Each structure stands twice: as structure tokens, then as C-alpha cells.
PDB file of C-alpha atoms in Angstrom:
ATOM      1  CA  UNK A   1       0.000   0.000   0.000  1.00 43.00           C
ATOM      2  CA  UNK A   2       2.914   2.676   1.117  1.00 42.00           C
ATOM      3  CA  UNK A   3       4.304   1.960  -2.353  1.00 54.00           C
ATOM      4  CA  UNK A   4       0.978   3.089  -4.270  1.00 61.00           C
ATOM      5  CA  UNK A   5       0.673   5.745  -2.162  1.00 65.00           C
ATOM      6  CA  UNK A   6       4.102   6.943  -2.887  1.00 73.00           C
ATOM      7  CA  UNK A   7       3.697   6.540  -6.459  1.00 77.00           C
ATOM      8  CA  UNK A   8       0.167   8.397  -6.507  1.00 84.00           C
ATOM      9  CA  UNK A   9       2.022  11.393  -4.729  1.00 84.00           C
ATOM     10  CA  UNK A  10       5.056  11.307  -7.739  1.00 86.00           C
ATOM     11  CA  UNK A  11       1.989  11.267 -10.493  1.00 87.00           C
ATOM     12  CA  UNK A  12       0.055  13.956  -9.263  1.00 81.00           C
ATOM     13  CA  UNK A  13       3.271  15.975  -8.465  1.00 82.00           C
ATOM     14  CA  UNK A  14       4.553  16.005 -12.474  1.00 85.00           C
ATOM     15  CA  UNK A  15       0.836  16.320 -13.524  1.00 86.00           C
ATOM     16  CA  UNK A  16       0.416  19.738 -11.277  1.00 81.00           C
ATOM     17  CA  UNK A  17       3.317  21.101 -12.189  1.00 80.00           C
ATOM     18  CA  UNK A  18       2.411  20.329 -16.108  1.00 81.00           C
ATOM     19  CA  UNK A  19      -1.393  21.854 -15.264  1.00 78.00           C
ATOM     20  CA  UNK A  20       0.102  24.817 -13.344  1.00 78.00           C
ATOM     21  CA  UNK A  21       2.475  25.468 -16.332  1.00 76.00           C
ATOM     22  CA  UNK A  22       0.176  25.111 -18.951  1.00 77.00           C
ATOM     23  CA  UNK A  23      -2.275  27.782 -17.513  1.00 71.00           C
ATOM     24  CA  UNK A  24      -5.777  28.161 -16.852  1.00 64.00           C
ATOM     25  CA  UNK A  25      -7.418  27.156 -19.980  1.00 71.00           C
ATOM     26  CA  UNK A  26      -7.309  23.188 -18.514  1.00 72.00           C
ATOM     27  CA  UNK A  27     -10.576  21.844 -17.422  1.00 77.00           C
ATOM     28  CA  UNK A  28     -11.283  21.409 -14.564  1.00 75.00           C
ATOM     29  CA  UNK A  29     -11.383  18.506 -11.986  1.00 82.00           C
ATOM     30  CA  UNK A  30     -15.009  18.071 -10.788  1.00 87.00           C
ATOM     31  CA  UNK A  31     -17.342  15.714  -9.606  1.00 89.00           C
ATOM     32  CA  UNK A  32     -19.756  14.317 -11.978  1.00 92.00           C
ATOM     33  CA  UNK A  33     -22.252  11.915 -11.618  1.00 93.00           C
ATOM     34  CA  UNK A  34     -22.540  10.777 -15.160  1.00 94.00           C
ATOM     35  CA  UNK A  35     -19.023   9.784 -15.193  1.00 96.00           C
ATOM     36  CA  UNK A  36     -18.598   6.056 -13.737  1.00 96.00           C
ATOM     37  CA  UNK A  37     -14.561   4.689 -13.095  1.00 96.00           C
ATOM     38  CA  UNK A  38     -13.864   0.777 -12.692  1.00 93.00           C
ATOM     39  CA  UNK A  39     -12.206  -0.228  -9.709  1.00 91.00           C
ATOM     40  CA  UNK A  40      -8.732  -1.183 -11.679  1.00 92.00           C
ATOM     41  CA  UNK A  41      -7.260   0.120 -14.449  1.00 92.00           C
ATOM     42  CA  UNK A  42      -8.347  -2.393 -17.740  1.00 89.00           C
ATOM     43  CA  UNK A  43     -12.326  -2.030 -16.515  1.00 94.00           C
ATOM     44  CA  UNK A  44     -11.498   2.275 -17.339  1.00 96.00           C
ATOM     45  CA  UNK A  45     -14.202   4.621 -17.313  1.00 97.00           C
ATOM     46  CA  UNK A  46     -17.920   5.110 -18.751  1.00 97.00           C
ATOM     47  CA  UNK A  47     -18.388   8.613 -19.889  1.00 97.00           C
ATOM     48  CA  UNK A  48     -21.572  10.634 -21.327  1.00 96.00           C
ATOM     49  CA  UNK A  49     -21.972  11.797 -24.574  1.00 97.00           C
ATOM     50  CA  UNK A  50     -23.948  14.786 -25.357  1.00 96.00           C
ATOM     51  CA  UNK A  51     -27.285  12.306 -26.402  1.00 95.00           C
ATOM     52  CA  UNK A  52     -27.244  11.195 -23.087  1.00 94.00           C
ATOM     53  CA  UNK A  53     -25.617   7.926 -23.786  1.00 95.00           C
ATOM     54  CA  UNK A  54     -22.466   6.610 -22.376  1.00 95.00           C
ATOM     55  CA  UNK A  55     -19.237   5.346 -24.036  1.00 97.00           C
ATOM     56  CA  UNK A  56     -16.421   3.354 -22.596  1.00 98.00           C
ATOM     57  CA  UNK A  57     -13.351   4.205 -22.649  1.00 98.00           C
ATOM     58  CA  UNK A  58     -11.100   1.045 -21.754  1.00 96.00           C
ATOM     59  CA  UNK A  59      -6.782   1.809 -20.356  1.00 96.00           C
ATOM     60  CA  UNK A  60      -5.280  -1.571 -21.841  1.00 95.00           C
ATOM     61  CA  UNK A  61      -2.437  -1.518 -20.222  1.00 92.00           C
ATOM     62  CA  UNK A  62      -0.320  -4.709 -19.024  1.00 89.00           C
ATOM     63  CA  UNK A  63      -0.666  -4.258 -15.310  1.00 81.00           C
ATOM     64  CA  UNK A  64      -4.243  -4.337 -14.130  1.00 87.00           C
ATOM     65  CA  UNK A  65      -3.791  -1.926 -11.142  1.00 86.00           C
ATOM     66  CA  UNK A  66      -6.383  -0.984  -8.369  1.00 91.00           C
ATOM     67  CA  UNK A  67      -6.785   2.492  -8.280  1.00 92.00           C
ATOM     68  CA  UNK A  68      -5.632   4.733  -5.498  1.00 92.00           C
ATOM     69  CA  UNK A  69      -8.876   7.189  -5.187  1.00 93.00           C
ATOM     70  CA  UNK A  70      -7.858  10.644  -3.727  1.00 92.00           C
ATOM     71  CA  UNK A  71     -11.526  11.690  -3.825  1.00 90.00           C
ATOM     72  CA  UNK A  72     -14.433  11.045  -6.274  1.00 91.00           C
ATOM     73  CA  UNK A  73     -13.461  13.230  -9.463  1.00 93.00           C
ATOM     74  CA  UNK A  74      -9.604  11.949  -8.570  1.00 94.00           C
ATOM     75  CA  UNK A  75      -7.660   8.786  -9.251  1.00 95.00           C
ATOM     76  CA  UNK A  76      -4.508   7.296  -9.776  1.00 95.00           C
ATOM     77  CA  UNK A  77      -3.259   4.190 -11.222  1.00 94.00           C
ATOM     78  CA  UNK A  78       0.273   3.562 -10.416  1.00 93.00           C
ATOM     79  CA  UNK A  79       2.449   1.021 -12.428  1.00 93.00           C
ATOM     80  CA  UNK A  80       0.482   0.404 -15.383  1.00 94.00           C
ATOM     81  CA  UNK A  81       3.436  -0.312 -17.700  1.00 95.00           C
ATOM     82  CA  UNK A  82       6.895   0.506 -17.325  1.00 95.00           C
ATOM     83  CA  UNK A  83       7.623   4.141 -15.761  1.00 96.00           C
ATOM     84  CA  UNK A  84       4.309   4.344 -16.675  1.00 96.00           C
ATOM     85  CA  UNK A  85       1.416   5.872 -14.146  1.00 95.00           C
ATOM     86  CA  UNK A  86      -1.995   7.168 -15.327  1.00 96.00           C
ATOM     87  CA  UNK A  87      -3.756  10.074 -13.356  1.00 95.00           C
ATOM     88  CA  UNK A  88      -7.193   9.484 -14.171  1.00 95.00           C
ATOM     89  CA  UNK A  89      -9.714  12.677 -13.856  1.00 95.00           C
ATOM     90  CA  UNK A  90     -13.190  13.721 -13.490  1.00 96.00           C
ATOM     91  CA  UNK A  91     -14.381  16.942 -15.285  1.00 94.00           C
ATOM     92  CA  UNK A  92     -17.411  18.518 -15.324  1.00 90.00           C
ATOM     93  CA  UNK A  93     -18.000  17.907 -19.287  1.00 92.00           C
ATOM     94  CA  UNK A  94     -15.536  13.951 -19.142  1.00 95.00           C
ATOM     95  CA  UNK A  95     -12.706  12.086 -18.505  1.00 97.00           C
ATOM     96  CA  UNK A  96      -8.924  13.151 -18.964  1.00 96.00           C
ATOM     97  CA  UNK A  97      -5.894  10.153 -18.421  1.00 97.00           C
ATOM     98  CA  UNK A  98      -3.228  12.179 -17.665  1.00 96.00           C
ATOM     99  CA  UNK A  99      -0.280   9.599 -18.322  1.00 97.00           C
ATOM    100  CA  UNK A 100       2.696  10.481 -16.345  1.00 97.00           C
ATOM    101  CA  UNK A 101       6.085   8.576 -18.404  1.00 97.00           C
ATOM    102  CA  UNK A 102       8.766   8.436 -15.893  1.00 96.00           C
ATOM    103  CA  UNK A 103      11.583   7.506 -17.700  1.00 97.00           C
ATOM    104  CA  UNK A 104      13.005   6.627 -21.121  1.00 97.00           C
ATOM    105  CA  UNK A 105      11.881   2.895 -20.874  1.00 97.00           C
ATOM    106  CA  UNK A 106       8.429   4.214 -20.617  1.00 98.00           C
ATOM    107  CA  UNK A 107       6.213   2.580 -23.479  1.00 98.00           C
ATOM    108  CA  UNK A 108       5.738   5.212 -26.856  1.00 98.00           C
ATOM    109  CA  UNK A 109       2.040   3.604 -27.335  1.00 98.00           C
ATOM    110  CA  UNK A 110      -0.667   3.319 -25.565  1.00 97.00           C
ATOM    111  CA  UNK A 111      -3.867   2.320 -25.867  1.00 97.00           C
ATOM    112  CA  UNK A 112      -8.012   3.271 -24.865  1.00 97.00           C
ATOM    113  CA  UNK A 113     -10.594   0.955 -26.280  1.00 97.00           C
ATOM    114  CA  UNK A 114     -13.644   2.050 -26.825  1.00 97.00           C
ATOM    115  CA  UNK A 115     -17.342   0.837 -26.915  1.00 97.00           C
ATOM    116  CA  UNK A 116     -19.836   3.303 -28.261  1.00 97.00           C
ATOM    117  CA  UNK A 117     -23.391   2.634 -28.157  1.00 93.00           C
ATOM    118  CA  UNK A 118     -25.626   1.860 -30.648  1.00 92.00           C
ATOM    119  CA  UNK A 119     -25.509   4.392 -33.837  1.00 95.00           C
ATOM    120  CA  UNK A 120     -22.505   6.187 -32.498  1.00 97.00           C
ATOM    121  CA  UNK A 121     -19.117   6.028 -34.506  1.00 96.00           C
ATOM    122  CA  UNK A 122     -15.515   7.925 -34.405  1.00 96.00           C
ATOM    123  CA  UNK A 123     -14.685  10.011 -36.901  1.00 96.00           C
ATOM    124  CA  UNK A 124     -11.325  11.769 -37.723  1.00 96.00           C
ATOM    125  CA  UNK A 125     -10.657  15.477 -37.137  1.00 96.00           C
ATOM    126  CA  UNK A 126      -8.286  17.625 -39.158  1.00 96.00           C
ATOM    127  CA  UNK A 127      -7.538  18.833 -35.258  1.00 94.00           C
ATOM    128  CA  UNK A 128      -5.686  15.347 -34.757  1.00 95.00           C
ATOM    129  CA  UNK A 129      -8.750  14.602 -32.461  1.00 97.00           C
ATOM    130  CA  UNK A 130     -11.641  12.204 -33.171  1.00 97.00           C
ATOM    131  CA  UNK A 131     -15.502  13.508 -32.917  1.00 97.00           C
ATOM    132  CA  UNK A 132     -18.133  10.792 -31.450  1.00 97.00           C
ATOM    133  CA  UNK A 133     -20.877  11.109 -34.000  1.00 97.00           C
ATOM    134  CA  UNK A 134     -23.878  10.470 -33.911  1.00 96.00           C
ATOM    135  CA  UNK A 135     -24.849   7.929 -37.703  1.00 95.00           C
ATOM    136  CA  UNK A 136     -28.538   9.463 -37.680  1.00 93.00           C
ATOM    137  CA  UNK A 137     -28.454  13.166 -37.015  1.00 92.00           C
ATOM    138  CA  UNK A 138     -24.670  13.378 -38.122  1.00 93.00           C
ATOM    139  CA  UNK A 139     -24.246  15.581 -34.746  1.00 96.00           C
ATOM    140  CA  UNK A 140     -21.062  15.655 -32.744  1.00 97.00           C
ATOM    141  CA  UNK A 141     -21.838  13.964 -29.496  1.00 98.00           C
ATOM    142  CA  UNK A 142     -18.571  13.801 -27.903  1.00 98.00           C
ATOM    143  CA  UNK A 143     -14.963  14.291 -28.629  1.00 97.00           C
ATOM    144  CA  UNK A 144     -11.076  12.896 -28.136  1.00 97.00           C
ATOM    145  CA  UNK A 145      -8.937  16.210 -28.048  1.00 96.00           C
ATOM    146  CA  UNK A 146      -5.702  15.688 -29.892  1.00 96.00           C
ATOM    147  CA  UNK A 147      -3.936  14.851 -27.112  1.00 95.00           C
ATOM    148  CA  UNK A 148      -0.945  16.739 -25.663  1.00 95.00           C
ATOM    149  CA  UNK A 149       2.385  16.486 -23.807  1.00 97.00           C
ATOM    150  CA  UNK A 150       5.161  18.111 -22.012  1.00 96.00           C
ATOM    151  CA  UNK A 151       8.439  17.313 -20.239  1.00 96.00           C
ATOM    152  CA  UNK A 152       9.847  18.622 -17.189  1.00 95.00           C
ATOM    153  CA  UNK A 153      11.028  22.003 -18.572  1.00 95.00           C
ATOM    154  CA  UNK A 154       7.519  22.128 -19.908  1.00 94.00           C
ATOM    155  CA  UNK A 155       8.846  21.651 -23.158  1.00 95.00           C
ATOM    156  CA  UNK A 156       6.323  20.640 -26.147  1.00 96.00           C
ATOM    157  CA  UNK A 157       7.056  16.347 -26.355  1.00 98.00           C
ATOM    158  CA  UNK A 158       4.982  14.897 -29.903  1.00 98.00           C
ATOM    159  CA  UNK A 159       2.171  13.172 -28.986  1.00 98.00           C
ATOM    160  CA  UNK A 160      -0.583  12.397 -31.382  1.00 98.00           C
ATOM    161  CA  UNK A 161      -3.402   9.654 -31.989  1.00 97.00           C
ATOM    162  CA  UNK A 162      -3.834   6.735 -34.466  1.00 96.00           C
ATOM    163  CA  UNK A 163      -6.927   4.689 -34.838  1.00 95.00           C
ATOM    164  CA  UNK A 164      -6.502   0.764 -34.955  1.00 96.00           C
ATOM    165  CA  UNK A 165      -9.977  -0.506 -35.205  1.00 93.00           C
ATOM    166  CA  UNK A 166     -12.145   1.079 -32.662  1.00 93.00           C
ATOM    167  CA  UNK A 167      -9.121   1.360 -30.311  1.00 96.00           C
ATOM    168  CA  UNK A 168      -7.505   4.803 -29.636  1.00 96.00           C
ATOM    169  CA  UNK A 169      -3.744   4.793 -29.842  1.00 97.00           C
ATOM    170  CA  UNK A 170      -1.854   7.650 -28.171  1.00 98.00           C
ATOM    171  CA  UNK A 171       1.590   8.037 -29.442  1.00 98.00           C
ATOM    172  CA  UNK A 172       4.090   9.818 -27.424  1.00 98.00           C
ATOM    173  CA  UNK A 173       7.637  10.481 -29.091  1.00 98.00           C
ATOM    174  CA  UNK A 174       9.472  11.091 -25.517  1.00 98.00           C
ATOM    175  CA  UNK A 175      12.830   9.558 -26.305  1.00 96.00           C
ATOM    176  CA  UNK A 176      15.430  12.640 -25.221  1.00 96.00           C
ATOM    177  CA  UNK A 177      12.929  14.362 -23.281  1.00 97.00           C
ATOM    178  CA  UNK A 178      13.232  15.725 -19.531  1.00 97.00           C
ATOM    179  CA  UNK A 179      11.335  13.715 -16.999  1.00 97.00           C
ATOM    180  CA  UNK A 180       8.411  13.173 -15.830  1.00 96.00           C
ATOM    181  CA  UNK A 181       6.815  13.263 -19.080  1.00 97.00           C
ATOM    182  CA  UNK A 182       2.525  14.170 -18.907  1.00 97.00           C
ATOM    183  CA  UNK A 183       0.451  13.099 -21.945  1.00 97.00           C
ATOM    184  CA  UNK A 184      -3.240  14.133 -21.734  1.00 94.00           C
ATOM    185  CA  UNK A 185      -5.672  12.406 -23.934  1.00 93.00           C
ATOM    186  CA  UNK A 186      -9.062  14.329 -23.043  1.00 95.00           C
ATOM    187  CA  UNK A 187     -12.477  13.266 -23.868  1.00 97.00           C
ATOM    188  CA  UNK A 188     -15.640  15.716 -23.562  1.00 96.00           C
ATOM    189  CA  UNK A 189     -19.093  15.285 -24.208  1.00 94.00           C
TER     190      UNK A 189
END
């Protein structure tokens, strides 16, 4: 337990210091109750669309790891992969997995299924991003913000997504950066 609760404590550090840096245009944490989290990392997070639905977003990672809950909008998963912890957030409009990369054998890839409900697909931004649309009404429902990331001198790192079925990859080019490293794939309704 000490060891999960030393490792929440590193995550959140790099992530606040990212968040601070970055400014106040980040969303922020809050409580919401259409927003439901699995107990451990590979059952991931069900999150509202703008129809009132919910998709899942699945962290398929190689460690299954309980999460440590700091409070209800706040969670961390500690040793998912390699260097590799994932601070996982409540906002008022969805989810962001902050992915803190703690060193240079960190993984480049990783990876968020998803199950959308019935009539909902992903479609491909020029933004990098990918909308949640709904087939009938052709309406934007929901949407993965190209994701972003920064080292430790809060220098820009490359991150950006690929789609491999209906699994989101994140792709973080970190090799020669300072650590902690903080990715930030967002999703909002």
C-alpha cells in the first residue's frame, strides 16, 4: 500500500506542475455523476456523450492496477506499464488520463478501447482529435482532443493519436525528453 501511495504522490506531483504550467485554460477537476470509473485500471471509465448515452473508454495496459482514489473526481493508477502511471480525472463535461512517463523505458504507445453505443461512430478530425458522432443526425456527441504532452522544462514532447480498429492509440515520441513526461488524452461530451 505505502508503495501506491508513494507513487500516486510522484503522479500527481509532475501532472500539477504540467497543469500549473500550462495555464488556466485546462478543465477542470469536478465531480460528476454521469461519469462512472472501474475499480482497476483495464475495466477504465464510462463517460456521457452529449445524447445522453455513455461510451467506454477502456486503459489496456499490461498491469491491471487498483486504483488509489484521492476523492471522487480523482484517481490514480500507479504502475500500469513501465515508468508508466496514469492520473485518471473527473471533469465537469468527461474524462482526462493524464499519463505520467517516468523515464526513457516508458512505453511510446498506448492504448483506450472504446465501446460506443448503438448508432454512435468515431470520426477523424483535421484537429488530430476524433468527434463521437452520432450515424442518424450526423451531430457531434462527444470528442477525443488531440492529445498533448510536455516534459519537465515544460517543453512541447509529440504526442498524437492513431486509430486501430475502434481502439484509440496515443503516441508519445518522448525519447530525449526531460522527466516526468505528462500526456493528456481528453475526452468531452
Amino acid at each position: 500500500m505505502r508503495h501506491a501511495q508513494d507513487g500516486a504522490a510522484a503522479a500527481m506531483n509532475a501532472v500539477s506542475r504540467i497543469l500549473v504550467a500550462r495555464g488556466k485554460h485546462e478543465p477542470h477537476e469536478l465531480d460528476n455523476p454521469d461519469v462512472a470509473w472501474g475499480q482497476r485500471t483495464r475495466e477504465g471509465v464510462w463517460a456521457p456523450t452529449r445524447d445522453g448515452q455513455r461510451i467506454h473508454i477502456g486503459i489496456a495496459v499490461s498491469g491491471d492496477q487498483p486504483a488509489t482514489v484521492l476523492r471522487p473526481s480523482l484517481r490514480v493508477f500507479v504502475g500500469v506499464e513501465v515508468d508508466t502511471d496514469i492520473v485518471a480525472q473527473t471533469t465537469d463535461s468527461g474524462v482526462r488520463l493524464l499519463t505520467v512517463l517516468h523515464g526513457p523505458d516508458a512505453p511510446t504507445e498506448f492504448r483506450f478501447p472504446l465501446s460506443l453505443a448503438e448508432g454512435l461512430a468515431l470520426e477523424a478530425m483535421p484537429s488530430g482529435g476524433y468527434d463521437v458522432v452520432h450515424l442518424r443526425y450526423g451531430a457531434t456527441v462527444g470528442r477525443f482532443y488531440n492529445p498533448w504532452a510536455a516534459d519537465s522544462m515544460f517543453r512541447p514532447v509529440k504526442a498524437d493519436y492513431a486509430l486501430e480498429g475502434s481502439t484509440v492509440v496515443m503516441r508519445v515520441q518522448h525519447h530525449g525528453s526531460y522527466y516526468p513526461v505528462v500526456a493528456d488524452p481528453l475526452y468531452s461530451r
